[in-house]
Tab-separated table of C-alpha atoms in Angstrom:
chain	number	residue	atom	x	y	z
E	1	MET	CA	83.069	19.058	-1.244
E	2	LYS	CA	86.774	18.702	-2.014
E	3	GLY	CA	88.724	15.603	-1.343
E	4	THR	CA	91.984	13.933	-2.111
E	5	GLN	CA	90.990	10.272	-2.015
E	6	ALA	CA	89.862	8.505	-5.168
E	7	ARG	CA	86.394	7.054	-4.912
E	8	GLY	CA	85.612	3.392	-5.478
E	9	SER	CA	83.993	1.746	-8.463
E	10	GLY	CA	80.490	2.261	-7.047
E	11	TYR	CA	80.917	6.019	-6.961
E	12	GLN	CA	82.405	5.994	-10.469
E	13	VAL	CA	79.318	4.177	-11.733
E	14	TRP	CA	77.008	6.627	-9.934
E	15	VAL	CA	78.823	9.675	-11.339
E	16	THR	CA	78.594	8.297	-14.863
E	17	ALA	CA	74.956	7.200	-14.553
E	18	LEU	CA	73.735	10.457	-12.991
E	19	LEU	CA	75.511	12.672	-15.512
E	20	SER	CA	74.146	10.480	-18.309
E	21	LEU	CA	70.587	10.788	-16.954
E	22	ASN	CA	70.935	14.548	-16.573
E	23	PHE	CA	72.201	15.026	-20.116
E	24	GLY	CA	69.461	12.717	-21.385
E	25	ILE	CA	66.788	14.925	-19.835
E	26	LEU	CA	68.358	18.005	-21.401
E	27	PHE	CA	68.566	16.284	-24.772
E	28	PHE	CA	64.942	15.190	-24.535
E	29	ASP	CA	63.916	18.807	-24.875
E	30	ARG	CA	66.551	19.714	-27.442
E	31	ASN	CA	65.056	17.050	-29.706
E	32	ALA	CA	61.448	17.696	-28.710
E	33	LEU	CA	60.937	20.424	-31.297
E	34	ASN	CA	62.164	18.143	-34.085
E	35	PHE	CA	59.668	15.389	-33.307
E	36	LEU	CA	56.868	17.903	-32.765
E	37	MET	CA	57.671	19.852	-35.933
E	38	PRO	CA	54.948	18.161	-38.060
E	39	PHE	CA	52.498	19.770	-35.584
E	40	VAL	CA	54.387	23.021	-34.921
E	41	GLN	CA	55.078	23.881	-38.572
E	42	PRO	CA	51.457	24.240	-39.706
E	43	ASP	CA	50.390	25.840	-36.416
E	44	LEU	CA	52.992	28.621	-36.636
E	45	GLN	CA	53.030	28.633	-40.471
E	46	LEU	CA	56.775	27.966	-40.790
E	47	SER	CA	58.832	27.470	-43.947
E	48	ASN	CA	61.501	24.757	-44.200
E	49	THR	CA	64.155	27.462	-43.981
E	50	GLN	CA	62.672	28.630	-40.674
E	51	VAL	CA	62.597	25.025	-39.444
E	52	GLY	CA	66.328	24.811	-40.102
E	53	MET	CA	66.926	28.118	-38.331
E	54	PHE	CA	65.673	26.685	-35.019
E	55	SER	CA	68.433	24.067	-35.026
E	56	SER	CA	70.969	26.628	-36.200
E	57	ALA	CA	70.056	29.057	-33.419
E	58	LEU	CA	70.290	26.463	-30.667
E	59	SER	CA	73.583	25.133	-32.043
E	60	LEU	CA	75.067	28.630	-32.149
E	61	THR	CA	74.410	29.483	-28.511
E	62	TRP	CA	75.182	25.895	-27.464
E	63	ALA	CA	78.620	26.244	-29.088
E	64	LEU	CA	79.379	29.661	-27.642
E	65	SER	CA	78.297	28.484	-24.208
E	66	GLY	CA	80.419	25.343	-24.469
E	67	LEU	CA	83.487	27.343	-25.454
E	68	LEU	CA	83.052	29.876	-22.667
E	69	VAL	CA	81.826	27.668	-19.831
E	70	GLY	CA	84.371	24.897	-20.442
E	71	ARG	CA	87.238	27.376	-20.365
E	72	ILE	CA	85.961	29.107	-17.224
E	73	SER	CA	85.430	25.769	-15.488
E	74	ASP	CA	89.001	24.655	-16.211
E	75	LYS	CA	90.430	27.952	-14.964
E	76	LEU	CA	88.371	28.074	-11.756
E	77	GLY	CA	88.493	24.345	-11.042
E	78	SER	CA	84.742	24.414	-10.345
E	79	ARG	CA	82.553	21.843	-12.045
E	80	LYS	CA	79.548	20.671	-10.036
E	81	PRO	CA	77.920	24.135	-9.552
E	82	VAL	CA	78.232	24.816	-13.294
E	83	VAL	CA	76.282	21.665	-14.194
E	84	VAL	CA	73.574	22.362	-11.596
E	85	VAL	CA	72.988	26.006	-12.574
E	86	ALA	CA	72.928	25.158	-16.292
E	87	THR	CA	70.398	22.368	-15.745
E	88	VAL	CA	68.000	24.588	-13.793
E	89	ALA	CA	68.279	27.328	-16.435
E	90	PHE	CA	67.528	24.820	-19.153
E	91	CYS	CA	64.326	23.732	-17.435
E	92	LEU	CA	63.097	27.323	-17.466
E	93	CYS	CA	63.796	27.545	-21.203
E	94	SER	CA	61.607	24.501	-21.796
E	95	PHE	CA	58.596	26.347	-20.379
E	96	ILE	CA	59.352	29.309	-22.644
E	97	SER	CA	59.386	27.000	-25.696
E	98	GLY	CA	55.945	25.688	-24.825
E	99	ALA	CA	54.552	29.184	-24.474
E	100	ALA	CA	55.874	30.406	-27.846
E	101	SER	CA	53.189	31.822	-30.141
E	102	SER	CA	55.308	32.954	-33.105
E	103	PHE	CA	58.465	32.107	-35.028
E	104	LEU	CA	60.476	34.843	-33.309
E	105	MET	CA	59.368	33.858	-29.812
E	106	LEU	CA	60.225	30.212	-30.387
E	107	LEU	CA	63.533	31.205	-31.980
E	108	GLY	CA	64.392	33.243	-28.885
E	109	ALA	CA	63.536	30.297	-26.647
E	110	ARG	CA	65.877	28.032	-28.632
E	111	LEU	CA	68.681	30.590	-28.387
E	112	LEU	CA	68.328	30.684	-24.603
E	113	MET	CA	68.097	26.899	-24.418
E	114	GLY	CA	71.363	26.444	-26.262
E	115	ALA	CA	73.091	28.919	-23.973
E	116	ALA	CA	71.869	27.005	-20.918
E	117	GLU	CA	72.765	23.536	-22.186
E	118	GLY	CA	76.033	24.119	-24.048
E	119	GLY	CA	78.370	23.963	-21.075
E	120	VAL	CA	76.900	20.842	-19.472
E	121	MET	CA	78.663	18.109	-21.418
E	122	PRO	CA	82.198	19.613	-21.519
E	123	VAL	CA	82.121	20.045	-17.745
E	124	SER	CA	80.516	16.611	-17.241
E	125	HIS	CA	83.355	15.031	-19.229
E	126	SER	CA	85.933	16.802	-17.062
E	127	ILE	CA	84.263	15.330	-13.957
E	128	ILE	CA	84.493	11.849	-15.479
E	129	VAL	CA	88.168	12.289	-16.403
E	130	ALA	CA	88.868	13.239	-12.776
E	131	GLU	CA	86.819	10.442	-11.190
E	132	VAL	CA	86.864	7.400	-13.515
E	133	ALA	CA	89.794	5.018	-14.005
E	134	PRO	CA	91.656	5.561	-17.322
E	135	GLU	CA	91.011	2.037	-18.595
E	136	ARG	CA	87.249	2.641	-18.306
E	137	ARG	CA	87.294	6.245	-19.456
E	138	GLY	CA	86.141	5.654	-23.023
E	139	LEU	CA	83.164	3.595	-21.860
E	140	ALA	CA	82.272	6.105	-19.120
E	141	MET	CA	82.429	9.066	-21.493
E	142	GLY	CA	80.344	7.191	-24.031
E	143	VAL	CA	77.678	6.358	-21.470
E	144	ALA	CA	77.616	9.904	-20.054
E	145	GLN	CA	77.190	11.574	-23.426
E	146	ASN	CA	75.233	8.989	-25.381
E	147	LEU	CA	73.218	6.608	-23.223
E	148	GLY	CA	70.783	8.995	-21.525
E	149	SER	CA	70.706	11.461	-24.391
E	150	ASN	CA	69.712	8.817	-26.900
E	151	LEU	CA	67.451	6.599	-24.823
E	152	LEU	CA	65.558	9.669	-23.616
E	153	GLY	CA	66.231	12.310	-26.271
E	154	SER	CA	65.999	10.087	-29.347
E	155	GLY	CA	64.256	6.943	-28.102
E	156	LEU	CA	61.602	7.946	-25.585
E	157	ALA	CA	60.995	11.475	-26.910
E	158	PRO	CA	59.165	10.612	-30.165
E	159	LEU	CA	57.201	7.780	-28.539
E	160	LEU	CA	55.989	10.078	-25.775
E	161	LEU	CA	55.726	13.464	-27.470
E	162	VAL	CA	53.874	12.511	-30.652
E	163	PRO	CA	50.912	10.921	-28.783
E	164	VAL	CA	50.879	13.889	-26.374
E	165	ALA	CA	50.765	16.293	-29.325
E	166	VAL	CA	47.937	14.337	-30.932
E	167	ALA	CA	45.948	14.200	-27.692
E	168	VAL	CA	46.474	17.584	-26.032
E	169	GLY	CA	48.721	19.681	-28.300
E	170	TRP	CA	52.427	20.162	-28.874
E	171	ARG	CA	52.904	22.805	-26.176
E	172	THR	CA	52.257	20.312	-23.388
E	173	GLY	CA	55.290	18.291	-24.436
E	174	PHE	CA	57.619	21.155	-23.602
E	175	TYR	CA	56.003	21.656	-20.208
E	176	LEU	CA	56.399	17.967	-19.360
E	177	ALA	CA	60.071	17.991	-20.379
E	178	ALA	CA	61.013	20.718	-17.899
E	179	LEU	CA	60.285	19.018	-14.568
E	180	PRO	CA	62.710	16.023	-14.480
E	181	GLY	CA	65.740	18.282	-14.876
E	182	LEU	CA	65.043	19.889	-11.506
E	183	VAL	CA	65.271	16.443	-9.904
E	184	THR	CA	68.634	15.571	-11.475
E	185	ALA	CA	70.011	19.011	-10.609
E	186	ALA	CA	69.201	18.331	-6.938
E	187	LEU	CA	70.764	14.853	-7.095
E	188	ILE	CA	73.958	16.225	-8.604
E	189	TRP	CA	74.185	18.932	-5.953
E	190	PHE	CA	73.623	16.640	-2.968
E	191	THR	CA	75.312	13.385	-4.051
E	192	LEU	CA	78.361	14.327	-6.144
E	193	ARG	CA	81.528	15.831	-4.797
E	194	GLU	CA	83.521	18.557	-6.489
E	195	PRO	CA	86.310	16.544	-8.194
E	196	PRO	CA	89.621	17.109	-6.376
E	197	VAL	CA	92.354	19.027	-8.159
E	198	GLU	CA	94.721	16.292	-6.969
E	199	ALA	CA	93.106	13.892	-9.419
E	200	HIS	CA	95.803	14.937	-11.931
E	201	ASP	CA	99.552	15.341	-11.592
E	202	ASP	CA	99.844	19.097	-11.277
E	203	THR	CA	103.662	18.903	-11.002
E	204	ALA	CA	103.878	18.084	-14.700
E	205	PRO	CA	104.099	20.965	-17.179
E	206	LYS	CA	100.650	21.847	-18.482
E	207	VAL	CA	100.141	21.904	-22.220
E	208	THR	CA	98.890	25.254	-23.473
E	209	LEU	CA	95.764	25.506	-25.598
E	210	ARG	CA	97.891	26.577	-28.564
E	211	GLU	CA	100.127	23.535	-28.160
E	212	ALA	CA	97.081	21.292	-27.824
E	213	PHE	CA	95.773	22.469	-31.181
E	214	GLY	CA	99.119	21.672	-32.732
E	215	HIS	CA	98.320	17.980	-32.276
E	216	ARG	CA	96.934	16.261	-35.348
E	217	ASN	CA	94.223	14.424	-33.419
E	218	VAL	CA	92.735	17.618	-31.991
E	219	ILE	CA	92.528	19.270	-35.413
E	220	LEU	CA	91.055	16.158	-37.051
E	221	CYS	CA	88.525	15.730	-34.240
E	222	ALA	CA	87.388	19.335	-34.696
E	223	LEU	CA	86.885	18.756	-38.443
E	224	ILE	CA	85.099	15.447	-37.842
E	225	SER	CA	82.904	17.238	-35.316
E	226	ILE	CA	81.784	19.740	-37.961
E	227	LEU	CA	80.740	16.965	-40.335
E	228	LEU	CA	79.096	14.541	-37.914
E	229	VAL	CA	77.298	17.232	-35.926
E	230	SER	CA	75.910	18.359	-39.288
E	231	TYR	CA	74.819	14.784	-39.978
E	232	LEU	CA	72.973	14.537	-36.663
E	233	VAL	CA	71.241	17.912	-36.543
E	234	VAL	CA	70.089	17.673	-40.157
E	235	CYS	CA	68.649	14.223	-39.464
E	236	TRP	CA	66.869	15.418	-36.323
E	237	ALA	CA	65.512	18.535	-38.011
E	238	PHE	CA	64.347	17.086	-41.329
E	239	MET	CA	63.968	13.307	-41.114
E	240	PRO	CA	60.544	13.535	-39.359
E	241	LEU	CA	59.316	15.881	-42.089
E	242	PHE	CA	60.851	13.721	-44.836
E	243	LEU	CA	59.206	10.561	-43.484
E	244	THR	CA	55.746	12.131	-43.135
E	245	LYS	CA	55.663	14.424	-46.165
E	246	ALA	CA	57.981	12.840	-48.759
E	247	ARG	CA	57.612	9.168	-47.841
E	248	GLY	CA	53.983	9.375	-46.669
E	249	PHE	CA	54.371	7.611	-43.319
E	250	ASP	CA	51.772	8.404	-40.672
E	251	PRO	CA	52.952	10.206	-37.484
E	252	ASP	CA	52.891	7.006	-35.402
E	253	THR	CA	55.145	5.147	-37.851
E	254	MET	CA	57.444	8.146	-38.056
E	255	SER	CA	57.680	8.271	-34.259
E	256	TRP	CA	58.857	4.675	-33.849
E	257	LEU	CA	61.206	4.887	-36.819
E	258	MET	CA	62.847	7.889	-35.171
E	259	ALA	CA	62.788	6.080	-31.823
E	260	THR	CA	64.895	3.353	-33.461
E	261	LEU	CA	67.707	5.906	-33.628
E	262	GLY	CA	67.534	6.372	-29.875
E	263	ILE	CA	67.678	2.630	-29.204
E	264	SER	CA	70.637	2.290	-31.554
E	265	ALA	CA	72.549	5.123	-29.942
E	266	GLY	CA	71.671	3.944	-26.448
E	267	LEU	CA	73.233	0.547	-27.124
E	268	GLY	CA	76.065	2.176	-29.035
E	269	SER	CA	76.902	4.344	-26.045
E	270	PHE	CA	78.114	1.153	-24.346
E	271	ALA	CA	79.293	-0.911	-27.286
E	272	VAL	CA	81.169	1.570	-29.480
E	273	PRO	CA	83.412	3.211	-26.829
E	274	ALA	CA	83.914	-0.138	-25.039
E	275	ILE	CA	85.103	-1.741	-28.285
E	276	SER	CA	87.431	1.215	-28.816
E	277	ASP	CA	88.883	0.710	-25.315
E	278	VAL	CA	89.961	-2.780	-26.419
E	279	ILE	CA	90.867	-2.569	-30.121
E	280	GLY	CA	91.603	1.163	-30.387
E	281	ARG	CA	89.871	4.448	-31.172
E	282	ARG	CA	91.045	4.730	-34.791
E	283	PRO	CA	89.575	1.518	-36.324
E	284	VAL	CA	86.259	2.115	-34.568
E	285	MET	CA	86.115	5.722	-35.791
E	286	ILE	CA	86.797	4.585	-39.368
E	287	PHE	CA	84.224	1.770	-39.438
E	288	PHE	CA	81.276	3.571	-37.898
E	289	SER	CA	81.842	6.813	-39.849
E	290	PHE	CA	81.502	4.980	-43.153
E	291	LEU	CA	78.641	2.838	-41.821
E	292	GLY	CA	76.588	6.046	-41.471
E	293	VAL	CA	75.973	6.159	-45.246
E	294	ILE	CA	73.295	3.463	-45.051
E	295	LEU	CA	70.832	5.627	-43.109
E	296	PRO	CA	70.278	8.420	-45.671
E	297	LEU	CA	70.509	5.942	-48.558
E	298	GLY	CA	67.885	3.740	-46.894
E	299	GLY	CA	65.619	6.710	-46.298
E	300	LEU	CA	65.948	7.789	-49.931
E	301	TYR	CA	65.724	4.487	-51.771
E	302	TYR	CA	64.406	1.621	-49.650
E	303	GLU	CA	60.744	0.992	-50.526
E	304	GLY	CA	60.053	-2.228	-48.632
E	305	SER	CA	58.919	-3.046	-45.117
E	306	ALA	CA	59.064	-0.324	-42.482
E	307	TRP	CA	60.638	-2.902	-40.160
E	308	VAL	CA	63.583	-3.364	-42.519
E	309	LEU	CA	63.877	0.404	-42.844
E	310	ALA	CA	64.001	0.548	-39.032
E	311	ALA	CA	66.893	-1.942	-39.100
E	312	ILE	CA	68.727	0.244	-41.629
E	313	PHE	CA	68.159	3.247	-39.367
E	314	PHE	CA	69.370	1.244	-36.359
E	315	PHE	CA	72.715	0.215	-37.848
E	316	GLY	CA	73.348	3.479	-39.709
E	317	TRP	CA	72.883	5.502	-36.519
E	318	GLY	CA	75.653	3.502	-34.856
E	319	LEU	CA	78.020	6.373	-35.641
E	320	ASN	CA	76.386	8.248	-32.756
E	321	GLY	CA	78.580	6.182	-30.437
E	322	LEU	CA	81.600	8.034	-31.844
E	323	PHE	CA	80.616	11.438	-30.491
E	324	PRO	CA	82.187	11.271	-27.021
E	325	MET	CA	85.296	9.801	-28.615
E	326	PHE	CA	86.073	12.631	-31.022
E	327	MET	CA	84.626	15.362	-28.807
E	328	ALA	CA	86.379	14.436	-25.557
E	329	THR	CA	88.136	11.080	-25.255
E	330	ILE	CA	90.621	11.295	-28.126
E	331	PRO	CA	91.551	14.983	-27.578
E	332	SER	CA	92.037	14.509	-23.805
E	333	GLU	CA	94.105	11.341	-24.338
E	334	SER	CA	96.203	12.998	-27.021
E	335	VAL	CA	97.280	16.029	-24.977
E	336	ASP	CA	96.640	17.079	-21.345
E	337	PRO	CA	93.665	15.613	-19.427
E	338	ARG	CA	93.515	18.840	-17.391
E	339	LEU	CA	92.298	20.555	-20.558
E	340	THR	CA	89.382	18.143	-21.012
E	341	ALA	CA	86.574	20.669	-20.455
E	342	THR	CA	88.324	23.256	-22.616
E	343	LEU	CA	89.106	20.836	-25.457
E	344	THR	CA	85.625	19.324	-25.348
E	345	GLY	CA	84.106	22.793	-25.422
E	346	VAL	CA	86.289	23.837	-28.359
E	347	VAL	CA	85.790	20.655	-30.409
E	348	MET	CA	82.075	20.535	-29.622
E	349	GLY	CA	81.799	24.274	-30.187
E	350	THR	CA	83.524	24.052	-33.558
E	351	GLY	CA	81.145	21.316	-34.617
E	352	GLU	CA	78.094	23.180	-33.348
E	353	VAL	CA	79.039	26.523	-34.945
E	354	LEU	CA	80.273	25.367	-38.341
E	355	GLY	CA	78.157	22.222	-38.515
E	356	GLY	CA	75.199	22.638	-36.208
E	357	VAL	CA	74.551	26.275	-37.111
E	358	LEU	CA	75.217	26.331	-40.833
E	359	SER	CA	74.045	22.876	-41.915
E	360	PRO	CA	70.366	23.090	-40.784
E	361	PHE	CA	70.012	26.489	-42.427
E	362	LEU	CA	71.638	25.117	-45.591
E	363	ALA	CA	69.488	21.984	-45.446
E	364	GLY	CA	66.322	24.031	-45.039
E	365	THR	CA	67.227	26.277	-47.957
E	366	LEU	CA	67.992	23.239	-50.119
E	367	ALA	CA	64.722	21.603	-49.045
E	368	ASP	CA	62.715	24.675	-50.082
E	369	ALA	CA	64.520	24.734	-53.434
E	370	TYR	CA	64.881	21.025	-54.286
E	371	GLY	CA	62.577	19.105	-51.939
E	372	LEU	CA	62.926	17.263	-48.656
E	373	ALA	CA	65.327	14.688	-50.121
E	374	ALA	CA	68.085	17.325	-50.288
E	375	PRO	CA	68.892	17.226	-46.532
E	376	LEU	CA	69.474	13.468	-46.746
E	377	TRP	CA	72.012	13.966	-49.537
E	378	LEU	CA	73.738	16.501	-47.323
E	379	MET	CA	73.898	13.864	-44.542
E	380	LEU	CA	75.448	11.370	-46.956
E	381	GLY	CA	78.213	13.752	-47.997
E	382	CYS	CA	79.026	14.616	-44.382
E	383	THR	CA	79.546	11.040	-43.211
E	384	VAL	CA	81.666	10.093	-46.229
E	385	LEU	CA	83.986	13.072	-45.691
E	386	ALA	CA	84.209	12.298	-41.962
E	387	GLY	CA	85.191	8.724	-42.769
E	388	PHE	CA	88.140	9.879	-44.851
E	389	LEU	CA	89.299	12.214	-42.060
E	390	THR	CA	89.322	9.368	-39.527
E	391	LEU	CA	92.030	7.650	-41.580
E	392	GLY	CA	94.483	10.285	-40.346
E	393	LEU	CA	93.905	9.793	-36.589
E	394	ILE	CA	96.728	8.666	-34.286
E	395	GLU	CA	95.784	5.889	-31.857
E	396	SER	CA	95.220	7.172	-28.293
E	397	ALA	CA	93.382	4.419	-26.335
E	398	PRO	CA	95.425	3.871	-23.116
E	399	ARG	CA	95.079	0.078	-23.193
E	400	VAL	CA	96.140	-0.166	-26.829
E	401	VAL	CA	98.992	2.339	-26.473
E	402	ALA	CA	100.226	0.572	-23.320
E	403	ARG	CA	100.032	-2.822	-25.034
E	404	ARG	CA	102.072	-1.560	-27.962
E	405	SER	CA	104.685	0.045	-25.698
E	406	GLY	CA	104.718	-2.760	-23.129
E	407	ASN	CA	103.806	-0.427	-20.234
E	408	ALA	CA	101.158	-0.951	-17.539
E	409	ILE	CA	98.008	1.190	-17.444
E	410	PRO	CA	97.803	3.551	-14.463
E	411	SER	CA	94.597	3.322	-12.426
E	412	ILE	CA	92.882	5.626	-9.942
E	413	ALA	CA	90.720	2.868	-8.447
């Protein structure tokens, strides 16, 4: 349904909440294999290198899908059908993952899953840019990308899947993950409108993709994406194995330690982008990038209470709140908002290909050669390098830029 009238604040909240829930359900299954890996690895007789290849495979097709689907969506001006079709396809891939009986079959399922899921978030961000007021855009993008994905994909997933695997086997977890996505796909189709093309000023000259990538912020965000995507996927792929095999924690303790990451990121999805709306994107990017060092260092060296280790995990994982900022908010604010889906797809795709694809394979190879501590050292290096890159960002938060220039902030609601 097309329209020319901006929707009120209630609709903006519903758009953000529904897209966040949908992405959370998709992320639940992306992370499911990581939390189930202590059960899957011995069952399918997998090496650490093969464990890393699952994350690499999904990241590769996720990235290619994000690049392609985001670009097509921007050109056609069609968003809602893309999200619905991708969600339904993803649910089918979840069933395939549960039925896998060999390394190659499970690898194929992860490749298909990445292809189905990769275009969802770039297009979801473009819907938010079209429907949500600029002064709330950072918060809305943070909630859409981080709240559902982390509360469900990182928080609920280990608490639910590990007991299911213990009780009835790891395959059942994948089957359970598939059904909720069909519900959110229906809700998106019947309750959201196709964002109107009039949401942006089409009389203004449109920045080309080449010109967009001439902006310092876009280049820096792509490089930061490589490093912080590497940080996340290596943690997801190898932290459960490190905690159970290297540190000797039982599966239940591992599950709630990993769930701490989801709680942290769920809260951060509100707090981190909201703080950046007020004080600026750049200082928030700098602080939380460097804060990420405490998580791998705590995992490697802290020998005390598991509760204190959970607190270290909680605060270190705060950098997850940065992801919508460098993947979508900062690039779209720095150039042309009409390129949001394209820029998000490119920045996310760059991070997924060069970070998400290569880093798990590298981490797995290092783990086979030097032990399961090696992936945590790789995480440490990634967040330190990302922190230094954030120092070069140019401030883009509308409220902060307007305050500095003395101009009012335009609003669509």
